[in-house]
Short mmCIF file of C-alpha atoms in Angstrom, two decimals:
data_model
loop_
_atom_site.label_atom_id
_atom_site.label_comp_id
_atom_site.label_asym_id
_atom_site.label_seq_id
_atom_site.Cartn_x
_atom_site.Cartn_y
_atom_site.Cartn_z
CA MET A 163 25.88 29.87 46.13
CA ALA A 164 22.16 29.90 46.96
CA SER A 165 20.74 27.00 48.94
CA LEU A 166 17.63 25.04 48.08
CA PRO A 167 14.33 26.65 49.12
CA ALA A 168 12.99 25.80 52.54
CA ILE A 169 9.87 23.68 52.84
CA HIS A 170 6.65 25.58 53.60
CA ALA A 171 5.25 25.12 57.10
CA ASP A 172 1.99 23.71 55.75
CA PRO A 173 2.88 20.44 53.99
CA ALA A 174 1.56 19.66 50.55
CA PRO A 175 -0.87 16.79 50.10
CA THR A 176 0.48 13.41 49.11
CA LEU A 177 0.47 12.42 45.47
CA ARG A 178 -2.09 9.71 46.23
CA GLN A 179 -4.49 12.34 47.58
CA SER A 180 -3.98 14.53 44.52
CA LEU A 181 -4.04 11.79 41.91
CA PRO A 182 -7.49 12.67 40.40
CA ALA A 183 -6.44 16.29 39.86
CA ALA A 184 -3.07 15.22 38.44
CA LEU A 185 -4.81 12.91 35.97
CA ILE A 186 -7.11 15.71 34.78
CA LEU A 187 -4.02 17.86 34.17
CA ALA A 188 -2.39 14.99 32.27
CA VAL A 189 -5.45 14.57 30.02
CA SER A 190 -5.47 18.31 29.32
CA ILE A 191 -1.80 18.37 28.35
CA CYS A 192 -2.36 15.28 26.22
CA ALA A 193 -5.05 17.13 24.25
CA GLY A 194 -2.89 20.23 23.90
CA PHE A 195 0.15 18.43 22.55
CA THR A 196 -1.95 16.24 20.27
CA THR A 197 -3.27 19.34 18.54
CA MET A 198 0.13 21.06 18.56
CA VAL A 199 2.12 18.19 17.06
CA SER A 200 -0.62 16.78 14.80
CA PHE A 201 0.19 19.02 11.85
CA GLY A 202 3.59 17.33 11.45
CA ILE A 203 2.08 14.25 9.85
CA MET A 204 -0.21 16.40 7.69
CA ALA A 205 2.56 18.76 6.57
CA GLN A 206 3.29 17.01 3.28
CA SER A 207 -0.41 17.07 2.32
CA ALA A 208 -0.70 20.77 3.23
CA LYS A 209 2.52 21.49 1.30
CA ALA A 210 1.09 19.93 -1.84
CA GLU A 211 -2.34 21.60 -1.53
CA LEU A 212 -1.02 25.09 -0.80
CA GLY A 213 2.13 24.90 -2.95
CA LEU A 214 4.56 25.51 -0.07
CA SER A 215 8.36 25.19 -0.12
CA ASP A 216 10.34 23.37 2.57
CA GLU A 217 11.45 26.74 3.94
CA ALA A 218 7.84 27.93 4.21
CA LEU A 219 6.80 24.65 5.78
CA GLY A 220 9.62 24.91 8.31
CA ALA A 221 8.53 28.45 9.18
CA ILE A 222 4.88 27.45 9.54
CA GLN A 223 5.76 24.64 11.92
CA GLY A 224 8.83 26.07 13.64
CA VAL A 225 8.68 29.86 13.61
CA SER A 226 4.93 29.87 14.31
CA ALA A 227 5.70 28.02 17.54
CA ALA A 228 8.79 30.09 18.36
CA VAL A 229 7.24 33.57 18.05
CA PRO A 230 4.55 33.14 20.74
CA LEU A 231 6.95 31.21 22.94
CA VAL A 232 9.47 34.05 22.87
CA LEU A 233 6.90 36.81 23.33
CA LEU A 234 4.47 35.19 25.76
CA SER A 235 6.20 32.44 27.75
CA ILE A 236 7.71 34.79 30.33
CA PRO A 237 4.47 36.80 30.82
CA ILE A 238 2.56 33.52 31.14
CA GLY A 239 5.18 32.30 33.62
CA ILE A 240 4.69 35.43 35.72
CA LEU A 241 0.93 34.89 35.66
CA VAL A 242 1.46 31.30 36.76
CA ASP A 243 3.37 32.59 39.80
CA ARG A 244 0.74 35.21 40.67
CA ALA A 245 -2.69 34.35 39.27
CA ASN A 246 -5.18 31.50 39.40
CA ARG A 247 -3.45 28.75 37.45
CA VAL A 248 -6.59 26.69 36.79
CA ARG A 249 -8.31 29.62 35.06
CA LEU A 250 -5.15 30.25 33.06
CA LEU A 251 -5.10 26.59 32.01
CA ILE A 252 -8.70 26.84 30.78
CA LEU A 253 -7.82 29.90 28.69
CA CYS A 254 -4.84 28.06 27.20
CA SER A 255 -7.01 25.09 26.29
CA VAL A 256 -9.46 27.39 24.52
CA ALA A 257 -6.52 28.94 22.61
CA TRP A 258 -5.15 25.67 21.27
CA THR A 259 -8.65 24.50 20.33
CA LEU A 260 -9.35 27.68 18.36
CA GLY A 261 -5.93 27.34 16.70
CA THR A 262 -6.81 23.81 15.58
CA PHE A 263 -10.08 25.01 14.03
CA LEU A 264 -8.24 27.84 12.27
CA THR A 265 -5.73 25.33 10.87
CA ALA A 266 -8.57 23.23 9.46
CA PHE A 267 -10.03 26.15 7.51
CA ALA A 268 -6.84 28.11 6.66
CA PRO A 269 -7.08 29.21 2.98
CA GLU A 270 -3.40 30.17 2.61
CA SER A 271 -0.02 30.10 4.33
CA TRP A 272 -0.44 33.15 6.60
CA SER A 273 -3.69 31.95 8.19
CA LEU A 274 -2.15 28.50 8.54
CA PHE A 275 0.80 30.16 10.29
CA ALA A 276 -1.62 31.97 12.64
CA GLY A 277 -3.48 28.75 13.44
CA ARG A 278 -0.31 26.90 14.33
CA MET A 279 0.88 29.89 16.38
CA LEU A 280 -2.34 29.97 18.43
CA THR A 281 -2.11 26.24 19.03
CA GLY A 282 1.49 26.63 20.21
CA ILE A 283 0.55 29.44 22.60
CA GLY A 284 -2.11 27.31 24.24
CA ALA A 285 -0.17 24.06 24.57
CA THR A 286 3.09 25.52 25.86
CA GLY A 287 1.36 27.99 28.19
CA ALA A 288 -0.68 25.14 29.62
CA LEU A 289 2.48 23.12 30.23
CA THR A 290 3.91 25.87 32.45
CA ALA A 291 0.68 26.05 34.44
CA CYS A 292 0.44 22.26 34.80
CA LEU A 293 4.02 21.89 36.02
CA SER A 294 3.43 24.56 38.68
CA LEU A 295 0.13 23.02 39.73
CA VAL A 296 1.51 19.50 40.06
CA ALA A 297 4.46 20.77 42.11
CA ASP A 298 1.95 22.04 44.69
CA LEU A 299 -0.07 18.84 44.59
CA CYS A 300 2.65 16.64 46.08
CA LEU A 301 5.58 16.63 48.47
CA PRO A 302 9.05 17.61 47.18
CA THR A 303 10.25 14.01 47.54
CA GLU A 304 7.35 12.88 45.31
CA ARG A 305 7.77 15.64 42.74
CA GLY A 306 9.51 13.45 40.20
CA LYS A 307 6.54 11.07 40.21
CA GLY A 308 4.08 13.95 40.17
CA LEU A 309 5.68 15.63 37.18
CA LEU A 310 5.94 12.18 35.60
CA ILE A 311 2.14 12.08 35.36
CA VAL A 312 2.04 15.35 33.40
CA THR A 313 5.03 14.26 31.30
CA LEU A 314 3.25 11.02 30.42
CA GLY A 315 0.22 13.05 29.35
CA LYS A 316 2.47 15.13 27.11
CA SER A 317 4.10 11.98 25.68
CA LEU A 318 0.73 10.38 25.07
CA GLY A 319 -0.37 13.54 23.27
CA GLN A 320 2.71 13.54 21.05
CA ALA A 321 2.16 9.88 20.20
CA ALA A 322 -1.55 10.41 19.55
CA ALA A 323 -0.65 13.31 17.26
CA PHE A 324 0.94 10.80 14.88
CA ALA A 325 -1.18 7.70 15.47
CA VAL A 326 -4.60 9.36 15.65
CA SER A 327 -3.84 11.91 12.94
CA GLY A 328 -2.53 9.19 10.63
CA TRP A 329 -5.66 7.14 11.22
CA LEU A 330 -7.90 10.16 10.62
CA ILE A 331 -6.17 11.04 7.36
CA GLY A 332 -6.45 7.43 6.20
CA HIS A 333 -10.13 7.37 7.16
CA PHE A 334 -11.04 10.59 5.36
CA ALA A 335 -8.89 9.67 2.34
CA ALA A 336 -10.56 6.27 1.91
CA ALA A 337 -12.69 5.81 -1.17
CA GLY A 338 -16.23 6.99 -0.52
CA ALA A 339 -15.40 8.63 2.81
CA ALA A 340 -17.15 11.95 3.39
CA SER A 341 -15.47 15.01 4.89
CA LEU A 342 -16.87 16.41 8.13
CA ILE A 343 -18.01 19.64 6.49
CA GLY A 344 -18.41 20.44 2.80
CA ASP A 345 -15.53 19.33 0.60
CA LEU A 346 -12.66 19.62 3.07
CA THR A 347 -9.56 17.64 2.09
CA PRO A 348 -8.57 14.71 4.37
CA TRP A 349 -5.94 16.63 6.34
CA ARG A 350 -8.37 19.49 6.98
CA SER A 351 -11.13 17.13 8.10
CA SER A 352 -8.60 15.49 10.43
CA GLN A 353 -7.75 18.87 12.01
CA LEU A 354 -11.43 19.64 12.43
CA ALA A 355 -12.04 16.30 14.16
CA LEU A 356 -9.14 16.97 16.54
CA GLY A 357 -10.55 20.40 17.32
CA ILE A 358 -13.94 18.96 18.23
CA GLY A 359 -12.33 16.37 20.51
CA SER A 360 -10.18 19.04 22.14
CA ALA A 361 -13.20 21.23 22.85
CA LEU A 362 -14.88 18.37 24.72
CA LEU A 363 -11.78 17.77 26.85
CA ILE A 364 -11.91 21.34 28.19
CA LEU A 365 -14.89 20.39 30.37
CA PRO A 366 -13.01 18.36 33.07
CA LEU A 367 -10.87 21.41 33.88
CA PHE A 368 -13.90 23.10 35.46
CA PHE A 369 -13.78 20.48 38.24
CA LEU A 370 -10.26 21.52 39.33
CA ARG A 371 -9.58 23.80 42.30
CA GLU A 372 -6.50 25.99 42.76
CA PRO A 373 -4.15 24.33 45.31
CA ALA A 374 -2.26 26.17 48.05
CA ARG A 375 1.23 27.27 46.99
CA GLN A 376 4.09 25.48 48.73
CA GLU A 377 7.67 26.58 49.48
CA VAL A 378 7.01 30.30 49.08
CA HIS A 379 9.85 32.53 50.29
CA GLN A 380 8.73 36.10 49.65
CA GLY A 381 5.08 35.78 48.63
CA THR A 382 3.42 36.05 45.23
CA ARG A 383 3.36 39.87 45.05
CA VAL A 384 7.10 40.50 44.92
CA PRO A 385 8.00 43.18 42.30
CA ILE A 386 8.94 41.70 38.95
CA ARG A 387 12.31 43.44 39.04
CA ALA A 388 13.11 41.68 42.33
CA LEU A 389 12.16 38.29 40.87
CA ILE A 390 14.36 38.84 37.81
CA SER A 391 17.19 39.84 40.15
CA GLU A 392 16.66 36.63 42.12
CA LEU A 393 16.88 34.55 38.93
CA TRP A 394 19.97 36.45 37.78
CA SER A 395 21.69 35.72 41.09
CA ARG A 396 21.36 32.02 40.20
CA ARG A 397 22.73 32.46 36.66
CA ALA A 398 25.81 30.28 37.22
CA PHE A 399 23.45 27.31 37.57
CA LEU A 400 20.52 28.37 35.38
CA LEU A 401 22.39 29.48 32.24
CA PRO A 402 24.11 26.14 31.54
CA LEU A 403 20.85 24.39 32.41
CA PHE A 404 19.19 26.63 29.79
CA VAL A 405 21.83 25.64 27.25
CA GLY A 406 21.44 21.94 27.97
CA GLN A 407 17.66 21.85 27.69
CA ALA A 408 17.44 24.31 24.78
CA ALA A 409 19.84 22.11 22.80
CA VAL A 410 17.68 19.06 23.53
CA VAL A 411 14.60 20.96 22.35
CA MET A 412 16.44 21.88 19.15
CA ALA A 413 17.15 18.23 18.37
CA ASP A 414 13.67 17.04 19.34
CA ALA A 415 11.76 19.89 17.66
CA ALA A 416 13.52 19.44 14.33
CA ALA A 417 13.08 15.65 14.57
CA GLY A 418 9.38 15.93 15.35
CA ILE A 419 8.70 18.38 12.55
CA TRP A 420 10.69 16.63 9.83
CA ALA A 421 10.22 12.97 10.83
CA ALA A 422 7.13 12.34 8.70
CA PRO A 423 8.35 14.19 5.56
CA ILE A 424 11.68 12.34 5.79
CA ILE A 425 9.93 8.97 5.98
CA GLU A 426 7.65 9.82 3.07
CA ARG A 427 10.53 11.00 0.86
CA GLN A 428 13.22 8.45 1.74
CA TYR A 429 11.12 5.29 1.92
CA GLY A 430 8.17 6.12 -0.37
CA LEU A 431 5.52 5.62 2.31
CA GLN A 432 2.25 7.46 2.94
CA PRO A 433 1.15 8.63 6.44
CA ALA A 434 -1.41 5.84 6.76
CA ASP A 435 1.41 3.31 6.12
CA PHE A 436 3.65 4.34 9.01
CA ALA A 437 1.62 6.55 11.39
CA GLY A 438 0.55 3.65 13.60
CA LEU A 439 4.08 2.37 14.16
CA LEU A 440 5.50 5.88 14.56
CA GLY A 441 2.82 6.76 17.09
CA THR A 442 3.47 3.53 19.01
CA VAL A 443 7.23 4.18 19.09
CA ILE A 444 6.69 7.75 20.30
CA LEU A 445 4.24 6.59 22.97
CA ILE A 446 6.50 3.84 24.32
CA SER A 447 9.52 6.14 24.22
CA GLY A 448 7.64 8.88 26.04
CA LEU A 449 6.31 6.49 28.69
CA ALA A 450 9.71 4.89 29.25
CA GLY A 451 11.49 8.25 29.24
CA GLY A 452 9.01 9.73 31.68
CA LEU A 453 9.31 6.75 34.02
CA LEU A 454 13.11 6.76 33.89
CA GLY A 455 13.26 10.54 34.27
CA GLY A 456 10.91 10.56 37.25
CA LEU A 457 12.77 7.78 39.04
CA ALA A 458 16.15 9.34 38.28
CA ALA A 459 15.03 12.76 39.51
CA ASP A 460 13.57 11.43 42.77
CA TRP A 461 16.64 9.29 43.38
CA GLY A 462 18.94 12.20 42.66
CA SER A 463 17.01 14.59 44.92
CA LYS A 464 17.35 12.11 47.80
CA SER A 465 21.03 11.39 47.21
CA GLY A 466 22.28 14.47 49.05
CA ARG A 467 24.93 14.93 46.37
CA ARG A 468 25.39 18.36 44.88
CA GLY A 469 23.81 18.33 41.44
CA GLY A 470 22.99 14.63 41.71
CA LEU A 471 19.48 15.32 40.46
CA LEU A 472 20.93 16.23 37.04
CA LEU A 473 23.01 13.10 36.53
CA GLY A 474 20.16 11.39 34.70
CA ALA A 475 19.94 14.35 32.31
CA ILE A 476 23.64 14.10 31.47
CA ILE A 477 23.39 10.39 30.67
CA ALA A 478 20.23 10.86 28.60
CA ALA A 479 21.76 13.77 26.65
CA ALA A 480 24.81 11.63 25.84
CA ILE A 481 22.55 8.85 24.51
CA GLY A 482 20.82 11.44 22.33
CA VAL A 483 24.01 12.18 20.37
CA PRO A 484 24.13 8.94 18.30
CA ALA A 485 20.32 8.68 18.34
CA ALA A 486 20.14 11.98 16.41
CA LEU A 487 21.37 10.01 13.37
CA PHE A 488 17.98 8.28 13.04
CA PRO A 489 17.36 9.68 9.49
CA LEU A 490 20.38 7.72 8.21
CA MET A 491 18.88 4.31 9.01
CA PRO A 492 18.49 2.12 5.91
CA THR A 493 14.88 1.16 6.65
CA ALA A 494 11.81 3.08 7.79
CA THR A 495 11.42 0.78 10.80
CA GLY A 496 15.00 1.39 11.89
CA ASN A 497 14.48 5.11 11.38
CA MET A 498 11.48 5.14 13.71
CA LEU A 499 13.09 2.93 16.36
CA VAL A 500 16.20 5.12 16.63
CA LEU A 501 13.97 8.21 16.65
CA GLY A 502 12.26 6.59 19.63
CA VAL A 503 15.59 6.48 21.48
CA LEU A 504 16.07 10.20 20.79
CA ILE A 505 12.59 10.96 22.12
CA LEU A 506 13.22 8.81 25.20
CA ALA A 507 16.40 10.73 25.95
CA GLY A 508 14.69 14.08 25.43
CA THR A 509 11.82 13.09 27.72
CA VAL A 510 14.26 12.19 30.49
CA THR A 511 16.13 15.50 30.25
CA GLY A 512 12.91 17.51 30.11
CA LEU A 513 11.47 15.87 33.21
CA VAL A 514 14.71 16.10 35.18
CA THR A 515 15.05 19.78 34.25
CA SER A 516 11.47 20.47 35.38
CA VAL A 517 12.05 18.73 38.70
CA ALA A 518 15.30 20.66 39.19
CA LEU A 519 13.48 23.98 38.73
CA THR A 520 10.67 23.06 41.15
CA VAL A 521 13.04 21.68 43.82
CA MET A 522 15.94 24.14 43.57
CA LEU A 523 13.93 27.36 43.18
CA PRO A 524 11.33 28.95 45.51
CA ASN A 525 7.68 28.84 44.42
CA GLU A 526 7.52 32.49 43.36
CA LEU A 527 10.30 31.91 40.80
CA ARG A 528 9.08 28.66 39.26
CA GLY A 529 6.59 29.96 36.70
CA LEU A 530 8.97 32.73 35.64
CA SER A 531 11.90 30.33 35.31
CA ILE A 532 9.87 27.72 33.41
CA GLY A 533 8.47 30.47 31.19
CA ALA A 534 11.97 31.76 30.52
CA PHE A 535 13.14 28.23 29.68
CA ILE A 536 10.24 27.76 27.28
CA SER A 537 10.88 31.16 25.73
CA VAL A 538 14.56 30.47 25.07
CA ALA A 539 13.88 26.91 23.94
CA GLY A 540 11.11 28.16 21.66
CA LEU A 541 13.30 30.79 20.06
CA ILE A 542 16.24 28.46 19.52
CA GLY A 543 14.55 25.06 19.31
CA PHE A 544 11.49 25.77 17.18
CA GLY A 545 12.53 29.02 15.56
CA LEU A 546 16.05 28.02 14.53
CA ALA A 547 16.39 24.23 14.30
CA PRO A 548 13.64 23.29 11.76
CA PRO A 549 14.52 26.07 9.26
CA MET A 550 18.22 25.29 9.83
CA VAL A 551 17.67 21.73 8.64
CA ALA A 552 16.08 23.01 5.44
CA VAL A 553 18.93 25.48 4.91
CA VAL A 554 21.65 22.85 5.56
CA SER A 555 19.99 20.48 3.09
CA LYS A 556 20.42 22.97 0.22
CA PRO A 557 24.18 22.50 -0.39
CA LEU A 558 23.88 18.77 0.37
CA GLY A 559 21.46 18.08 -2.47
CA GLY A 560 18.20 19.91 -1.75
CA GLU A 561 14.99 18.22 -0.64
CA ALA A 562 16.44 14.76 -1.23
CA ALA A 563 19.13 15.46 1.42
CA LEU A 564 16.67 16.48 4.15
CA GLY A 565 17.46 13.37 6.21
CA LEU A 566 21.22 13.88 6.13
CA ALA A 567 20.79 17.54 7.12
CA GLN A 568 18.54 16.52 10.02
CA GLY A 569 21.15 14.06 11.28
CA LEU A 570 24.00 16.58 11.12
CA VAL A 571 22.05 19.30 12.92
CA GLY A 572 20.80 16.81 15.53
CA VAL A 573 24.27 15.54 16.43
CA ALA A 574 25.74 19.04 16.67
CA VAL A 575 23.12 20.40 19.04
CA SER A 576 23.04 17.19 21.12
CA LEU A 577 26.73 17.62 21.92
CA PHE A 578 25.94 21.07 23.31
CA SER A 579 23.24 19.57 25.53
CA VAL A 580 25.72 17.19 27.21
CA ALA A 581 28.11 20.06 27.98
CA GLY A 582 25.31 22.27 29.32
CA PHE A 583 23.92 19.67 31.74
CA TRP A 584 27.38 18.70 32.98
CA LEU A 585 28.22 22.33 33.80
CA ALA A 586 24.82 22.85 35.46
CA MET A 587 25.43 19.85 37.70
CA LYS A 588 28.78 21.26 38.77
CA ARG A 589 27.18 24.61 39.63
CA ALA A 590 23.93 23.34 41.21
CA PRO A 591 22.83 24.75 44.60
CA GLU A 592 24.04 22.84 47.63
CA PRO A 593 21.37 20.50 49.10
CA ASN A 594 19.91 21.47 52.45
CA GLY A 595 21.96 19.80 55.06
#
């Protein structure tokens, strides 16, 4: 079994020294995930305007994210390991901003699909770059806290996607309110406003400098075939970890995409009625999950126990099993609160998994491994889970049974996540003695 990577001779800076750079990265990820997730609360409006079916809507939101993840996540991961990560992050931010503008002006389903796909490429590619950057901006024993900052930015972005988007739709839908350009409908004006804000938030990235890479074993110019061979040699640990996190992404992706339509259909509410509470729940859940995940990861990495770092992921995945039944709650408030528990659990597992990859793998494998994780999770989580919910709902009663289908799919995949993390813990590399 491979041992943990040795620490580079030149120590990384402390997290306190790198805090300004880490905060800029967090703001960038916040913007990316706000634009990526924002369409979820606008989906019902777009469905009505463009005459889309649930299957088409699931493909636009799920498959549009899965395709670029599968095709580009590994190449982006390789670039993260070899190229200037700050420049790559700037390119990703431009991509998600252009995708948001394309969404705002999409005349039909295929251009809407392309807009969401471009937004997904930018946000998920940026996440890989940010995780690698933050890992080199702090010591290994501080890595849980460092990645926590980026995770909190992601959580804030996901919450803002609901809260800010809901407010924008309500604002542009109000009597007498003018659209930003011409006669755009409220959801389109909301996307345009988000695109403008995202473009402004690209500017702080030009103040970042590429940090020195830490914990490098073989350098950044190792042949790709050799890197893939290195990853494959760790398959006993990485494959179950893939299964665990991909299953979590399946549950969370389907929940995030269908949460707003389920609330609108089951409880007769409009986005402006529940977006504020939903955004608040997502924000608090993301903050709490990030804090718990960071503390659990740092504690586990210091424990000296084989696989101890992943214990927090196992517990969180187990909590996610009953939480996946959030659509079956009798009230909209209960629905959103239980959804918050599911998001909290998913945030913990995501952060612990990220820390495990940055601590247990050498630097030259991190971007590739994170890219591979995102690729697999994108294919299975975004490409399979949201359309699966729509398909499962058909024999259960059609569109009216969307909530029940979501709950059944969520519980099934959450059980797989528990098994995957448990097996990964058992097969984790031995800590350095």
